[in-house]
Coordinates of C-alpha atoms and ligand atoms in Angstrom, one line a residue:
X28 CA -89.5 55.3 -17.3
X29 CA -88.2 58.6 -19.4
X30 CA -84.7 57.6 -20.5
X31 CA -82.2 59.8 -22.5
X32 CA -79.2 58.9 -24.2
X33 CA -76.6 61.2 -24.8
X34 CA -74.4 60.0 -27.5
X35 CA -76.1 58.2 -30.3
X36 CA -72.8 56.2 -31.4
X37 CA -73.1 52.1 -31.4
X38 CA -73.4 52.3 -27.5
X39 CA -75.7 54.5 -27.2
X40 CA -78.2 54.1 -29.8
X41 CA -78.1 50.2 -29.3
X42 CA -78.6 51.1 -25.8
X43 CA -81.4 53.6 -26.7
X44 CA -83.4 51.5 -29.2
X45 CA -83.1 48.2 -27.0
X46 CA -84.4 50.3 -23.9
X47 CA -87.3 50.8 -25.6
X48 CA -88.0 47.9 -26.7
X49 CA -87.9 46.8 -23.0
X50 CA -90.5 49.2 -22.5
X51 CA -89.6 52.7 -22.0
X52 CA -89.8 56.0 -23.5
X53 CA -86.8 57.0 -24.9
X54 CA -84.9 60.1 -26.5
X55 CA -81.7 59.6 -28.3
X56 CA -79.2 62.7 -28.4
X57 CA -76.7 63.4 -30.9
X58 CA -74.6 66.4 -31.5
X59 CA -73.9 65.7 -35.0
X60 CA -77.2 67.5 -37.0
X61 CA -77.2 65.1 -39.8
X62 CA -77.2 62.0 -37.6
X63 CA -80.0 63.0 -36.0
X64 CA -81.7 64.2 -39.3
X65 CA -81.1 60.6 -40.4
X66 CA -82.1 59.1 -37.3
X67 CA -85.5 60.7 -37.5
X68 CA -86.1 59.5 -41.1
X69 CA -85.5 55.8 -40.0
X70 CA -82.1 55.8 -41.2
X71 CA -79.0 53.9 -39.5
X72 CA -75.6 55.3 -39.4
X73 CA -74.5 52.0 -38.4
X74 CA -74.7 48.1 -39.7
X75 CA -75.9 46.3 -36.3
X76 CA -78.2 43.1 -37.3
X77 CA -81.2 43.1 -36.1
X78 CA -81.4 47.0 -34.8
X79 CA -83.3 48.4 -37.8
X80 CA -86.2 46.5 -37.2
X81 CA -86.4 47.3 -33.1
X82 CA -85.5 50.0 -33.8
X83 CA -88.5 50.9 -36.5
X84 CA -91.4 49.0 -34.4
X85 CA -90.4 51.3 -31.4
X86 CA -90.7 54.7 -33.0
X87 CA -94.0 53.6 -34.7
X88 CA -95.4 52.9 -30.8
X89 CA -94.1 56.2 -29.9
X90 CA -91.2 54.5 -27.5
X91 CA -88.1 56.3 -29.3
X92 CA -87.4 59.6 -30.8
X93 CA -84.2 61.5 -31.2
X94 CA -83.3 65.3 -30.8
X95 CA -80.3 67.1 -31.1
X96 CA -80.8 68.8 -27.9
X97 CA -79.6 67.9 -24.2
X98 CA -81.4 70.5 -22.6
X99 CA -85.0 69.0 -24.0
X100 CA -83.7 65.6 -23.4
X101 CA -82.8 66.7 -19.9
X102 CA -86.2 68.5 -19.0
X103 CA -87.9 65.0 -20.6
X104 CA -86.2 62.5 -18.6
X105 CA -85.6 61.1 -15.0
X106 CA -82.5 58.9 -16.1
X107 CA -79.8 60.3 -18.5
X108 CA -77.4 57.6 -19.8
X109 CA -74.2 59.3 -21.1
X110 CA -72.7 57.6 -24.2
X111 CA -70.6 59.9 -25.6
X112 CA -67.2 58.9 -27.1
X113 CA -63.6 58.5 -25.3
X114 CA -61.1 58.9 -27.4
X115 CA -57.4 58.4 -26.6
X116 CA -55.6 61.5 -25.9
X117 CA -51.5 60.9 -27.1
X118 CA -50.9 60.2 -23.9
X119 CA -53.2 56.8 -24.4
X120 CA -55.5 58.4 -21.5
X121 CA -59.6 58.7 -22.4
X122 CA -60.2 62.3 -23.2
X123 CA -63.4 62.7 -20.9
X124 CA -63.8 66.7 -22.5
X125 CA -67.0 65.1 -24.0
X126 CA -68.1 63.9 -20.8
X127 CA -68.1 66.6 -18.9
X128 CA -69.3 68.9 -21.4
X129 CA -72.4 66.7 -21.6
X130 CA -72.7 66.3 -17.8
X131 CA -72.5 70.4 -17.9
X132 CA -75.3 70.8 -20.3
X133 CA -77.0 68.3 -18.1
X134 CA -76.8 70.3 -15.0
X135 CA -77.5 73.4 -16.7
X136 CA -81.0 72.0 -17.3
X137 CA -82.0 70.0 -13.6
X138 CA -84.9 71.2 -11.9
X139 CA -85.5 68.0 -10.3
X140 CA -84.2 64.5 -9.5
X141 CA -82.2 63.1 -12.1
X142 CA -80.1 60.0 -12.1
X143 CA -76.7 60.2 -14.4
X144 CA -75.9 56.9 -15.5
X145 CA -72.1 56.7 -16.8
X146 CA -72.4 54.3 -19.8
X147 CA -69.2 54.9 -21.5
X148 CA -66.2 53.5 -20.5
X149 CA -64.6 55.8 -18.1
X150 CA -61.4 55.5 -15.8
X151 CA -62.2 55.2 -12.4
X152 CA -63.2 57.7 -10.1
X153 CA -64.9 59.9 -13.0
X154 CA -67.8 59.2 -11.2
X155 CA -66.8 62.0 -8.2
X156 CA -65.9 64.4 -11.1
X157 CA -69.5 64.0 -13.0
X158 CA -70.8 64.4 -9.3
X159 CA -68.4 68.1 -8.5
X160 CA -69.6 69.1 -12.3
X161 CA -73.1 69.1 -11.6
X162 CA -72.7 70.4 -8.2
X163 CA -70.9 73.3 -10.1
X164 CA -73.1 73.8 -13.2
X165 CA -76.5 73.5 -11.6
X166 CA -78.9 76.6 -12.1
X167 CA -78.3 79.1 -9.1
X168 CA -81.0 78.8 -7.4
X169 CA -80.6 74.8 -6.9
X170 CA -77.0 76.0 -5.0
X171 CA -75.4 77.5 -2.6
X172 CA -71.8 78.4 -2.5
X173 CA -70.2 75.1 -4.2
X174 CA -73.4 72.6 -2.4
X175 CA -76.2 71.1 -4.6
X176 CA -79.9 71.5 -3.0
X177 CA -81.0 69.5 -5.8
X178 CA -81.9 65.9 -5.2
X179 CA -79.6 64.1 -7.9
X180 CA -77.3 60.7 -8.3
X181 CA -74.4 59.6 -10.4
X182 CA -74.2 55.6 -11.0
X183 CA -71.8 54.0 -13.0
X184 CA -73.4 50.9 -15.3
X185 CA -70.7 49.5 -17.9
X186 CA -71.8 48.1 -21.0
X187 CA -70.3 44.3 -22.3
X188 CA -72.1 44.5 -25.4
X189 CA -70.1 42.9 -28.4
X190 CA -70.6 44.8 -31.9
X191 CA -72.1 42.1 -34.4
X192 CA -74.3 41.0 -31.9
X193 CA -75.1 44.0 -29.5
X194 CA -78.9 43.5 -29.6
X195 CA -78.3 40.1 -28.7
X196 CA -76.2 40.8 -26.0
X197 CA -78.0 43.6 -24.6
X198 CA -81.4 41.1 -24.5
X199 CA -79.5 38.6 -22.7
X200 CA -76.8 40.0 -20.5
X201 CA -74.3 37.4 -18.6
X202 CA -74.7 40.5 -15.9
X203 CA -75.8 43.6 -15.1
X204 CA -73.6 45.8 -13.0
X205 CA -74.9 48.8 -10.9
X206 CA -71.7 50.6 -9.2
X207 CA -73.9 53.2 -7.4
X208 CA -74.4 55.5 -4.2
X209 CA -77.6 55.8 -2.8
X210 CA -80.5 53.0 -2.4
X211 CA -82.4 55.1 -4.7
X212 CA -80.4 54.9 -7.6
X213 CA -80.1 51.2 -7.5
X214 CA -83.8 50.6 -6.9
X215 CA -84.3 53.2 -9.9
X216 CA -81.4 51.0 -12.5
X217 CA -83.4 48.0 -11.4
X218 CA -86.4 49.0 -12.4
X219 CA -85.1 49.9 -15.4
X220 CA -83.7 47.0 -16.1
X221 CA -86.6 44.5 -14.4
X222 CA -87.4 43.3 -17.8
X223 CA -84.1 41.0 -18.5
X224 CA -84.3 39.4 -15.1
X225 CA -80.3 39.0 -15.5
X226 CA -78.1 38.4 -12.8
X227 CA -77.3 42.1 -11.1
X228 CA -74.3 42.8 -8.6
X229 CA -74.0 46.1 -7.1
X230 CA -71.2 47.8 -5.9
X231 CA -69.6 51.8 -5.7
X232 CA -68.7 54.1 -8.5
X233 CA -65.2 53.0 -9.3
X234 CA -65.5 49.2 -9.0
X235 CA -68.2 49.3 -11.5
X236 CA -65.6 51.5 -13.3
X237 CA -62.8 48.7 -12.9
X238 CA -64.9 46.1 -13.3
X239 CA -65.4 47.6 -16.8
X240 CA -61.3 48.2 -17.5
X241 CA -60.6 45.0 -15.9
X242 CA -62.7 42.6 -17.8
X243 CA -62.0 44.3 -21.4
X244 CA -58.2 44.0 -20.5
X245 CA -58.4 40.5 -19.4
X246 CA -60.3 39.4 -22.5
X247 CA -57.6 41.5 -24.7
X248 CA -54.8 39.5 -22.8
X249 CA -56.6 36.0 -23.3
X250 CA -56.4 37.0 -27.0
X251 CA -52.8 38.0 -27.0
X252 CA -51.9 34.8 -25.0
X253 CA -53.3 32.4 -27.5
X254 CA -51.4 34.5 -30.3
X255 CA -48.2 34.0 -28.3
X256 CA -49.1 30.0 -28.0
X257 CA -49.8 30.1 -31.9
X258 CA -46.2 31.8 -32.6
X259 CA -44.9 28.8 -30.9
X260 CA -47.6 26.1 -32.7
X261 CA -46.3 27.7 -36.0
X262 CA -42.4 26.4 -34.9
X263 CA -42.8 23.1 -33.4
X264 CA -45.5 21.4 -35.5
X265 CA -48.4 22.0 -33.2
X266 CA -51.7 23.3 -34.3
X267 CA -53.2 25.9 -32.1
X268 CA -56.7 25.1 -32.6
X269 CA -56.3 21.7 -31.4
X270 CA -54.2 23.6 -27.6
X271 CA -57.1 26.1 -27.5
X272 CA -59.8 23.4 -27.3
X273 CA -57.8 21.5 -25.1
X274 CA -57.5 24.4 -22.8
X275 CA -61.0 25.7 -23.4
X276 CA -62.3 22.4 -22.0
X277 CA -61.2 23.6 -18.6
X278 CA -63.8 25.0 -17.1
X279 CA -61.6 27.2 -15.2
X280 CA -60.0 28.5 -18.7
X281 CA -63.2 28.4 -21.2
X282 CA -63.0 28.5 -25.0
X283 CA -64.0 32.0 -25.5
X284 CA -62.0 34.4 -26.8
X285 CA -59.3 31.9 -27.5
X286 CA -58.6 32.2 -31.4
X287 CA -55.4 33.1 -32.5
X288 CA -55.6 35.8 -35.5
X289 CA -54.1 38.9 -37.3
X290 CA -54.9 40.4 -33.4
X291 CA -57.6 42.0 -31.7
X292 CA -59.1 45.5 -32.8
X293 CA -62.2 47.2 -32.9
X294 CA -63.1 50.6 -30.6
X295 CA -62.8 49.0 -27.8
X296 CA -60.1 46.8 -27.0
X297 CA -57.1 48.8 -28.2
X298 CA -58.1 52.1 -26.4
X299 CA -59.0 50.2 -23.1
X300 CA -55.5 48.4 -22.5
X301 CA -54.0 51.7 -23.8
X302 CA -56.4 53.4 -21.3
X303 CA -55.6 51.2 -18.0
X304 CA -52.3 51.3 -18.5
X305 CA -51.8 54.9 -18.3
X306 CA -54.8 54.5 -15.4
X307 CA -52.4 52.0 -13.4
X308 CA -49.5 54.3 -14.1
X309 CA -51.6 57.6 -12.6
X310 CA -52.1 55.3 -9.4
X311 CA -48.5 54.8 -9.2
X312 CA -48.8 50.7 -10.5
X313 CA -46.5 50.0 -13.2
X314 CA -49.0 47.3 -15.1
X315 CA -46.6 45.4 -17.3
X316 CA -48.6 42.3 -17.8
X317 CA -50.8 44.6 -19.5
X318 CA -48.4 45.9 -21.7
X319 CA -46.7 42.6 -22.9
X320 CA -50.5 42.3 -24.3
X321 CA -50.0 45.1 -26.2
X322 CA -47.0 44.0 -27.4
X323 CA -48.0 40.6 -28.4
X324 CA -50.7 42.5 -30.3
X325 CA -48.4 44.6 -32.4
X326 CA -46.4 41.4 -33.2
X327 CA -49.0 39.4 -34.3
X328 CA -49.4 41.9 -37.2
X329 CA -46.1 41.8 -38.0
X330 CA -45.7 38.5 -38.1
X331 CA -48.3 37.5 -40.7
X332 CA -47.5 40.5 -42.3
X333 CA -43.7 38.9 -42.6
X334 CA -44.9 35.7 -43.3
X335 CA -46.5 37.2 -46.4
X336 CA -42.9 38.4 -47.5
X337 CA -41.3 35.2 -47.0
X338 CA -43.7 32.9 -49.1
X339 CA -44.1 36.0 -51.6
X340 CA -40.8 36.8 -51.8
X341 CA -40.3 40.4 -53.3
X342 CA -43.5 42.3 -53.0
X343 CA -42.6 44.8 -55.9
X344 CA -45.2 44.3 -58.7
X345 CA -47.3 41.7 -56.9
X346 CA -50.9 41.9 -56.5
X347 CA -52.6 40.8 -53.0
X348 CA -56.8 40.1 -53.0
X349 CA -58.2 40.4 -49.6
X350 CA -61.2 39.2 -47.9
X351 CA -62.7 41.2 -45.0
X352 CA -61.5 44.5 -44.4
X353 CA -63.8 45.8 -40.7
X354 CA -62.6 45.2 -37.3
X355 CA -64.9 41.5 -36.8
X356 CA -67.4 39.8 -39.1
X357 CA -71.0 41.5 -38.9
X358 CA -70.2 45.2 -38.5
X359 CA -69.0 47.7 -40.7
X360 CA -66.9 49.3 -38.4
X361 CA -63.2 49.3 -39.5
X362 CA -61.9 51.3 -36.2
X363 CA -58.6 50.0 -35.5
X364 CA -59.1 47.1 -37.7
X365 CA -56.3 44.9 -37.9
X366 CA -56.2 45.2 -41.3
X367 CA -55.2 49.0 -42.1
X368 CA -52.2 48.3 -40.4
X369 CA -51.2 45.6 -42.6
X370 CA -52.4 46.7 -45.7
X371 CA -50.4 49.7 -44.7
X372 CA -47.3 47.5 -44.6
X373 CA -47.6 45.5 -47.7
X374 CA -48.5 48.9 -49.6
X375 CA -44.7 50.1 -48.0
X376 CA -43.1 47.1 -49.2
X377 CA -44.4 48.0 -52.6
X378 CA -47.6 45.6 -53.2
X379 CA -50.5 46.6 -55.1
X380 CA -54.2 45.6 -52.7
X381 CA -57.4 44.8 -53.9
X382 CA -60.1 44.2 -50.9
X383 CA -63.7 43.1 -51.0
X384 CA -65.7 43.0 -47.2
X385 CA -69.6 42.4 -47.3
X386 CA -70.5 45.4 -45.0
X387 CA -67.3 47.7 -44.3
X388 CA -66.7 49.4 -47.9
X389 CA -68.1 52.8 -47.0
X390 CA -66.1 53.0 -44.2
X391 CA -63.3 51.7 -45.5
X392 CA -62.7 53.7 -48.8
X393 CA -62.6 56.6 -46.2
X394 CA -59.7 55.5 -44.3
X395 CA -57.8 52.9 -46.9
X396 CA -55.6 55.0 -49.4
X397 CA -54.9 53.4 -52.8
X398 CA -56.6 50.6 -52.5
X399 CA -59.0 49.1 -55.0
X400 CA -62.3 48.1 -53.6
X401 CA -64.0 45.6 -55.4
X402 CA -67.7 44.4 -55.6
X403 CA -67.3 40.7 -54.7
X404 CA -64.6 38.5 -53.4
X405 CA -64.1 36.5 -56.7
X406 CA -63.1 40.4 -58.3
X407 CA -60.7 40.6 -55.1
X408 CA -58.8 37.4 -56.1
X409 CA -58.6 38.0 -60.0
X410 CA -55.3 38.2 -61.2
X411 CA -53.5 38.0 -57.2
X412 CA -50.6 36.4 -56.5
X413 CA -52.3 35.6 -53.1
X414 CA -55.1 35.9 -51.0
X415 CA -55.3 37.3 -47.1
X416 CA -58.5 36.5 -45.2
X417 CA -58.7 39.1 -42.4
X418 CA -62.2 39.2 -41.5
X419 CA -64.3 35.4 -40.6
X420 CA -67.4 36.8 -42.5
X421 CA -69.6 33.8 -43.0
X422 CA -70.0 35.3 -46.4
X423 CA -66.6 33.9 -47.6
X424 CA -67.4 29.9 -46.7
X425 CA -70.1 30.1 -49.6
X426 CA -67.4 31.2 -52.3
X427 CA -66.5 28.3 -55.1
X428 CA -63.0 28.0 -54.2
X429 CA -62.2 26.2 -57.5
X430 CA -64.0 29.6 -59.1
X431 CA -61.3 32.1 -56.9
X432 CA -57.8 29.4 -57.9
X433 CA -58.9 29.9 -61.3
X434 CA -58.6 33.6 -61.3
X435 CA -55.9 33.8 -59.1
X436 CA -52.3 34.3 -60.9
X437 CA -50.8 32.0 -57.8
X438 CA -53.2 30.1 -55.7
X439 CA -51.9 31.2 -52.0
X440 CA -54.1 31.5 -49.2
X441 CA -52.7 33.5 -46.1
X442 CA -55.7 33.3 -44.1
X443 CA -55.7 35.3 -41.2
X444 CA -58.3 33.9 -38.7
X445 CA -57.9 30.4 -39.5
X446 CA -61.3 30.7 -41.0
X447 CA -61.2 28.8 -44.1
X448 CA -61.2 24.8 -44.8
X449 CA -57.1 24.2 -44.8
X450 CA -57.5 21.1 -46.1
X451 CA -59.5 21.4 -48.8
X452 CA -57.8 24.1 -50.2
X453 CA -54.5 22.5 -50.3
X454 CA -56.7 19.8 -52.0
X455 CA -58.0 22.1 -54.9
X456 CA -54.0 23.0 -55.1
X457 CA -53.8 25.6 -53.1
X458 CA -51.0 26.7 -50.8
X459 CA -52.7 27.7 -47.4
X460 CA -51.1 29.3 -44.5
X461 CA -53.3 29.9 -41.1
X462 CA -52.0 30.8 -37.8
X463 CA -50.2 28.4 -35.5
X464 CA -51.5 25.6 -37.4
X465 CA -48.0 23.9 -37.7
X466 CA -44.6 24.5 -39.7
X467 CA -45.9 26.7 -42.4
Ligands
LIG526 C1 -65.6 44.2 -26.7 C2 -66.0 43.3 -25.6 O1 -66.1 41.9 -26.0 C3 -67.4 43.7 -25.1 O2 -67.8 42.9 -24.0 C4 -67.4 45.2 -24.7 O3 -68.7 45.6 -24.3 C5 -66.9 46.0 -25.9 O4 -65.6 45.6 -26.3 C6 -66.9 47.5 -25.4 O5 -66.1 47.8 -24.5 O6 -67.7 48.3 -25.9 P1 -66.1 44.4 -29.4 O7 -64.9 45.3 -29.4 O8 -67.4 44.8 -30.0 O9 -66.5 44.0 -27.8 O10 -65.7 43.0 -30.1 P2 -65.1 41.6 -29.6 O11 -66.0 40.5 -30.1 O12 -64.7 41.6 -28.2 O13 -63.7 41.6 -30.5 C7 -62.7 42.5 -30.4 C8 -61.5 42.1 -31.2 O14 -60.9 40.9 -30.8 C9 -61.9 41.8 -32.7 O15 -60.9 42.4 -33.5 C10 -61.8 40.3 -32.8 O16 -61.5 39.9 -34.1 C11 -60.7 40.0 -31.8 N1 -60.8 38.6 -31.3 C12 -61.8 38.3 -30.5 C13 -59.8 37.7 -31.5 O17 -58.8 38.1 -32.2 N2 -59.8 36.5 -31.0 C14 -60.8 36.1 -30.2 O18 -60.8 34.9 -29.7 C15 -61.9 37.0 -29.9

């Protein structure tokens, strides 16, 4: 099938590139000239394990290509995925002016069929304003008055891909879901999708839309709940890890997406609870559940950043070494990374940072401000008067410990996703503080 993507961002071009390796012929769209410029030259503009190699294999068999133009994407292709970006407007609403920019460009171009997929996350009912867009924008001879006499469909089909491992998850999806209006555009998104043989539930527009809000919401609040159990584990001797395995072995709980940390972030998570909440507020629910997860979330900073400042003591003139600096462990994304905020915070209370993280520097040294970067994590710890882990790269288990206390000027661990061998650290002499893993 002819498949364009409009939006080559980590959605899209994962999307894009693992589409054709499934089989299809695929063009990529970007706005941004020098993305697409490096896109056609093999580059990446993203860290995503395993991509570059898919990614390479299907523009040698002729599968992919990119172009910075909708209108030749849209005269190449039956089904358009849109991919574009979301951002939060102030209001904590998605700004959809991308969208429907896209989906005008789109219309612009139709001279037959074409399916619209919605890919991005979207709030609900977007799906019957991409439908009134390109009812509105299609060439003038395709309508009359305000009606389409063009053949066309709108679909909504969410994406649960997990940066770190998106190839991985887009290869072997838990499910697929079609939210959809005609028989032909679900026939047309199986097809498309025949290869993964994964489990496929079809409903309308908008509950494909919720299903998409609802399930990164419920994911963000199973995080914030075992952070609010760890705040308690911290007080009353109990260690956290030991109550989320107990838990997890509930079938009806699961383990998943039950460890306790500096709080969840990423470009996803954050922007989605923000998003739903001012969704259910539009709709006239006040969702407070939702916003108590939000709330834990803040805290959870806060708190490690004030446990910091009560084993440190004055912050003034102290040096702090960090490990991992992105959002999550295998990406180099730093989007609303937990650990801008805090580095923020220490740097207020007068602390001096050096960081190290395996893949995020780039990306980092754009947004950090007066921090050092430094080339490994034994050059992080040198001369610190502690150590934050903020990031679980696997990276970091490898490091001789003994190596990282002997450069240190204290030997204090403050590690942040409970990542690191407690045990043996406080052997080696260490002071180690995780998460809810009793009185620190
Ligand atoms: C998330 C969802 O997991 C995907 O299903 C969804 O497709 C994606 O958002 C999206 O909407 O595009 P992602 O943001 O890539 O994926 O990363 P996650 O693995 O979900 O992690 C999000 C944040 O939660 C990270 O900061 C991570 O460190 C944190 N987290 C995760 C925890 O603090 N504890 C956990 O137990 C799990």
């Amino acid at each position: 099938m002819n498949i364009a993507i409009i939006g080559s961002g980590y959605v899209g071009l994962v999307t894009g590139v693992c589409l054709a390796h499934i089989g299809h012929r695929v063009i990529c769209v970007d706005n941004d000239p020098q993305k697409v410029k490096k896109l056609k030259k093999g580059g990446i503009p993203i860290y995503e394990p395993g991509l570059d190699v898919i990614m390479r294999d299907c523009v040698r068999k002729k599968r992919l290509s990119f172009s910075g133009s909708i209108k030749d994407a849209t005269q190449r292709s039956t089904v358009i995925f849109i991919a574009v970006g979301t951002p939060p407007k102030s209001t904590g609403d998605a700004d959809l002016v991308y969208v429907e920019n896209v989906v005008r460009q789109i219309a612009e171009n139709m001279d037959s069929y074409r399916l619209i997929v919605e890919k991005s996350t979207v709030p609900a009912e977007t799906g019957n304003k991409i439908r009134r867009t390109v009812e509105l924008n299609l060439p003038r001879k395709f309508r009359k008055g305000n009606q389409a006499l063009l053949d066309f469909d709108v679909a909504s089909n969410p994406e649960f891909l997990k940066e770190g491992s998106a190839v991985h998850d887009f290869m072997n999806p838990n499910r697929l879901v079609f939210g959809v209006e005609s028989k032909k555009a679900e026939k047309v998104l199986r097809e498309i999708y025949k290869p993964l043989k994964a489990k496929v539930l079809v409903t309308n527009i908008a509950s494909a839309e919720m299903i998409k809000h609802a399930s990164n919401s419920f994911l963000a609040m199973k995080i914030s709940f075992i952070n609010a159990v760890s705040q308690i584990c911290g007080r009353v001797g109990a260690d956290v890890l030991n109550v989320a395995e107990g838990m997890g072995l509930d079938k009806r709980i699961g383990r998943a997406f039950l460890d306790p940390g500096v709080g969840y972030g990423g470009s996803c998570f954050p922007k989605d609870v923000d998003a739903f909440i001012r969704l259910s507020e539009k709709s006239g629910y006040d969702f407070r559940l939702l916003k108590e997860v939000r709330r834990v979330n803040e805290e959870q900073r806060q708190a490690f950043v004030h446990l910091v400042e009560d084993k440190l003591w004055n912050l003034k003139e102290k040096t702090i070494g960090v490990w991992g600096l992105a959002f999550k462990p295998n990406t180099d994304d730093m989007r609303n990374a937990a650990s801008v905020e805090i580095l923020q915070k220490l740097q207020q209370e007068g602390a001096k940072i050096k960081a190290y993280d395996p893949r995020a520097m780039a990306n980092a040294g754009e947004i950090l401000r007066g921090v050092a970067l430094c080339a490994s994590p034994y050059a992080a710890a040198e001369d610190c008067d502690c150590l934050l882990l903020l990031t679980e790269w696997d990276e970091f288990k490898n490091v001789d410990l003994e190596a990282v206390r002997d450069v240190m000027r204290q030997p204090v661990v403050f590690d942040g996703r409970n990542f690191l061998d407690g045990e043996k650290l406080k052997s080696l002499g260490f002071d180690y503080y995780g998460i809810g893993r009793g009185k620190a």
